[in-house]
PDB file of C-alpha atoms in Angstrom:
ATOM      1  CA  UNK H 756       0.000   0.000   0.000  1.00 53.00           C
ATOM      2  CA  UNK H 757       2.662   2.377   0.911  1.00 66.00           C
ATOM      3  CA  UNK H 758       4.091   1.922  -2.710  1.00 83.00           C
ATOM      4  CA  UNK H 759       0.583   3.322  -4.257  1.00 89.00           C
ATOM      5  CA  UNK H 760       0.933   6.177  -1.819  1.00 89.00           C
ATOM      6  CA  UNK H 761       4.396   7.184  -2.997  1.00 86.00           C
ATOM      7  CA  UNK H 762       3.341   6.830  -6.602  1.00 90.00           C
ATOM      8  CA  UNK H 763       0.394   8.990  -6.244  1.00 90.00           C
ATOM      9  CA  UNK H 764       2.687  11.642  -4.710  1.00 87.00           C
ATOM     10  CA  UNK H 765       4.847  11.326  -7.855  1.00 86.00           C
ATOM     11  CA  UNK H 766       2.804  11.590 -10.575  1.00 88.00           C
ATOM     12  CA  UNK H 767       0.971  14.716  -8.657  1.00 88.00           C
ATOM     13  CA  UNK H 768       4.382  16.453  -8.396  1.00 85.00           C
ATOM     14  CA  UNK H 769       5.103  15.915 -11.883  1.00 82.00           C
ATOM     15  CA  UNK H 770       1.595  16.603 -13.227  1.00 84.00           C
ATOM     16  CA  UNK H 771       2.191  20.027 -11.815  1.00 83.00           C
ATOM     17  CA  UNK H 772       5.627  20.298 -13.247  1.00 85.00           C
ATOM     18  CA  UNK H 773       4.551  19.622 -16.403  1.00 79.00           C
ATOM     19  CA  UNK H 774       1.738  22.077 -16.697  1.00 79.00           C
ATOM     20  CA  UNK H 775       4.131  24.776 -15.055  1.00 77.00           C
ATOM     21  CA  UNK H 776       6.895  23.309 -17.674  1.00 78.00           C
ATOM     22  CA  UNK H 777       5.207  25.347 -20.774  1.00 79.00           C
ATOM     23  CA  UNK H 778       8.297  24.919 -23.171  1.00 85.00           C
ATOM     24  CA  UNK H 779      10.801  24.218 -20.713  1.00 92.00           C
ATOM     25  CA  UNK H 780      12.506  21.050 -19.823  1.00 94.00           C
ATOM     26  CA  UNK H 781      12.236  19.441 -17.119  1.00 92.00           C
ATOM     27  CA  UNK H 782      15.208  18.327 -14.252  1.00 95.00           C
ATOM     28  CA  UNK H 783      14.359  15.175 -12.560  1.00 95.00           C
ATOM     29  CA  UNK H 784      15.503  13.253  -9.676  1.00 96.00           C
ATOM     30  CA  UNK H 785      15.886   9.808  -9.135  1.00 96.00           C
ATOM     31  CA  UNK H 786      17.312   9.087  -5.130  1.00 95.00           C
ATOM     32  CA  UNK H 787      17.946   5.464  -4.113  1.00 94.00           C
ATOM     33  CA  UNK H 788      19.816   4.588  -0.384  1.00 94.00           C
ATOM     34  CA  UNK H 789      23.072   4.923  -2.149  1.00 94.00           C
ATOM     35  CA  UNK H 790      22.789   6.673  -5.370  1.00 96.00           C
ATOM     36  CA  UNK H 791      21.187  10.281  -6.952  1.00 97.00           C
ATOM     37  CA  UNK H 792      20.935  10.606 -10.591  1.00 97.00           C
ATOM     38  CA  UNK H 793      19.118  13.863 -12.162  1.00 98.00           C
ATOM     39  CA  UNK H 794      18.485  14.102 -15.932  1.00 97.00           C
ATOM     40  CA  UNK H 795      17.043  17.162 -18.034  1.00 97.00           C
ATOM     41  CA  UNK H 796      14.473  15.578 -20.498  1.00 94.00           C
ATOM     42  CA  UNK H 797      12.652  17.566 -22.905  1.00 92.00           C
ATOM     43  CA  UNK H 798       9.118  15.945 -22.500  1.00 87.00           C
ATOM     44  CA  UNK H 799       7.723  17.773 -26.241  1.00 88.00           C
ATOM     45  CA  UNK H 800       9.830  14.686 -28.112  1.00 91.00           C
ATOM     46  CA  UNK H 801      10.777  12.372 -24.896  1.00 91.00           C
ATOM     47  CA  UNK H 802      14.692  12.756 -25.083  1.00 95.00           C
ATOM     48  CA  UNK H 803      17.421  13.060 -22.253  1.00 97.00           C
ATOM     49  CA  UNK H 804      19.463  16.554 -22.973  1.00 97.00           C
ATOM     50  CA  UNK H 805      21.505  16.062 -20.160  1.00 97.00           C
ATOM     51  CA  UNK H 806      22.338  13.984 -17.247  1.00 97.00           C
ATOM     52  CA  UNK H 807      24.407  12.939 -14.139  1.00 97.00           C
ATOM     53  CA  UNK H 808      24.838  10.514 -11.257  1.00 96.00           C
ATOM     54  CA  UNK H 809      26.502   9.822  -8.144  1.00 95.00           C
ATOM     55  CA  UNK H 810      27.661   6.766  -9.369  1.00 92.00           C
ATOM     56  CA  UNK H 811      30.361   8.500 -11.829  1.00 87.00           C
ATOM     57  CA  UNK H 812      31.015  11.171  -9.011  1.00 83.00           C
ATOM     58  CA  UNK H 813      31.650  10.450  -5.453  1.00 79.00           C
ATOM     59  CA  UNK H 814      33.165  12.989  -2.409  1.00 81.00           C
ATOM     60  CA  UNK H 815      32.607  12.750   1.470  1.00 90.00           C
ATOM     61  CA  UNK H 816      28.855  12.358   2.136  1.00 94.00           C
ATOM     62  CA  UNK H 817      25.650  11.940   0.384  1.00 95.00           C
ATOM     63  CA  UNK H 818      24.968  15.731   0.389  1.00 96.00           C
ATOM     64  CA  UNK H 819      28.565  16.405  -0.684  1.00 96.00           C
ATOM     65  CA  UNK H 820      28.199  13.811  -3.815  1.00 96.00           C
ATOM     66  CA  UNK H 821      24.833  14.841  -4.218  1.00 97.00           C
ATOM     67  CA  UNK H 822      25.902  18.869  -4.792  1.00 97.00           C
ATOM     68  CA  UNK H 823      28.879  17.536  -7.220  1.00 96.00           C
ATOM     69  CA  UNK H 824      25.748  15.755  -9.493  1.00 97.00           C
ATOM     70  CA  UNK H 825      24.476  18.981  -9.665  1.00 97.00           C
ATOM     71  CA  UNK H 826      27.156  20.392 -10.809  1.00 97.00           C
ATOM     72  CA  UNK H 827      27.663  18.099 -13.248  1.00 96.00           C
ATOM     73  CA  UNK H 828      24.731  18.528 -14.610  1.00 97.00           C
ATOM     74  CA  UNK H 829      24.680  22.062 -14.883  1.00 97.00           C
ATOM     75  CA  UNK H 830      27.783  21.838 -17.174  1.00 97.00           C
ATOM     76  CA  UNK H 831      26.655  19.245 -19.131  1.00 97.00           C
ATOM     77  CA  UNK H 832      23.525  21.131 -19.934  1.00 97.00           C
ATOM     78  CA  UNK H 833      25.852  24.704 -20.260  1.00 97.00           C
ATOM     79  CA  UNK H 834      27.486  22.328 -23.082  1.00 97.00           C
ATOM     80  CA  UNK H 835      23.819  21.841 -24.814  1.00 95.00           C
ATOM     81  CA  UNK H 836      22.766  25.258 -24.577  1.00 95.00           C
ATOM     82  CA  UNK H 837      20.256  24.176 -21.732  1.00 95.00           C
ATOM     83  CA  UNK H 838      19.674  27.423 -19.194  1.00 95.00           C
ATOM     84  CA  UNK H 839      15.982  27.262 -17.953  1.00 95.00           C
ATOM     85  CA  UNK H 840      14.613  24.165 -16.997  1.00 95.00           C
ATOM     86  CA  UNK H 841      11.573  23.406 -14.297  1.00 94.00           C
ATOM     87  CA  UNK H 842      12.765  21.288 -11.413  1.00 94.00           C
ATOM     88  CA  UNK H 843      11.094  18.149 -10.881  1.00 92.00           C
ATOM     89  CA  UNK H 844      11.594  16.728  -7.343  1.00 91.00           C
ATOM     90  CA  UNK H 845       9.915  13.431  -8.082  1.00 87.00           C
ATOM     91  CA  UNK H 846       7.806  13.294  -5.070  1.00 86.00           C
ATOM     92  CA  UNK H 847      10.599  13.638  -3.418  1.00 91.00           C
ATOM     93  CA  UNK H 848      11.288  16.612   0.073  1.00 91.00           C
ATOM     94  CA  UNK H 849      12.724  19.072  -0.882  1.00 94.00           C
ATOM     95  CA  UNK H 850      15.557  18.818   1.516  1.00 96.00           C
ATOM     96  CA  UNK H 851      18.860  17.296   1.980  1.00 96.00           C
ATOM     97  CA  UNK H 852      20.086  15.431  -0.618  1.00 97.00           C
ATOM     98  CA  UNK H 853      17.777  16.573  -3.682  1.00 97.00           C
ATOM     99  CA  UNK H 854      17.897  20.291  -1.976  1.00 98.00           C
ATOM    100  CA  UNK H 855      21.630  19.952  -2.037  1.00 98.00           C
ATOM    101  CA  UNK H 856      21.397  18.876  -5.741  1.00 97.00           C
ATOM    102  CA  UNK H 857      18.786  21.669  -6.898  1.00 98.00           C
ATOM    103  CA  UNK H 858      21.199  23.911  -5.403  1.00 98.00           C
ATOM    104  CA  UNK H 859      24.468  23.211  -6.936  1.00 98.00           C
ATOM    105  CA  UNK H 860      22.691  23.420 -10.204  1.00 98.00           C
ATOM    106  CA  UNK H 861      21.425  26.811  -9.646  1.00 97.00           C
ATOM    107  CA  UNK H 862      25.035  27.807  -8.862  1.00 97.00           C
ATOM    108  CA  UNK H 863      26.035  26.186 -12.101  1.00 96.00           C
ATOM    109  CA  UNK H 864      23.536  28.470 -14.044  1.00 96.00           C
ATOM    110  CA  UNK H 865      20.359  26.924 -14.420  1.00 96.00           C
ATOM    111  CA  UNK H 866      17.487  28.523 -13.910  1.00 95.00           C
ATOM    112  CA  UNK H 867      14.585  27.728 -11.837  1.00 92.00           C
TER     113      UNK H 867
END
């Protein structure tokens, strides 16, 4: 039951990304116990732009390798002309480790 509960919660956060999303693409999150992985998909014809993981980058903690993914991703989308994108948190709190994320990539230059 608790799955159902936590897929409801997903596809409400992402309905309201995607209305908010106009022409944008969107950045989402995928957070497992020992892995993040964010990806910038342009939902108009269902490709990945850009993306990044934890598993390719890893310093100190969680938070630490989860602020160095967004990095990552911020200059791999800088390299496809990606600026503005519409964050999708994946049902996910915002807080600690996808906070930590959202935030790196706003100090790599995306904007949203």
């Amino acid at each position: 039951m608790a799955n159902l509960t936590a897929e409801r919660r997903r596809l409400r956060a992402r309905r309201k990304v995607r209305v908010a999303a106009g022409e944008r693409p969107r950045l989402s999150v995928f957070r497992s116990s020992k892995h993040i992985y964010a990806q910038i998909i342009d939902d108009q014809t269902g490709t990945t732009l850009a993306a990044a993981s934890s598993s390719a980058v890893k310093t100190g903690t969680k938070t630490d390798t989860a602020a160095a993914v967004g990095r990552a991703l911020a200059e791999a989308a800088a390299a496809k002309g990606v600026r503005q994108v519409v964050f999708d948190r994946g049902g996910y709190k915002y807080h600690g480790r996808v906070k930590a994320l959202a935030d790196a990539a706003r100090e790599g230059g995306l904007d949203f």
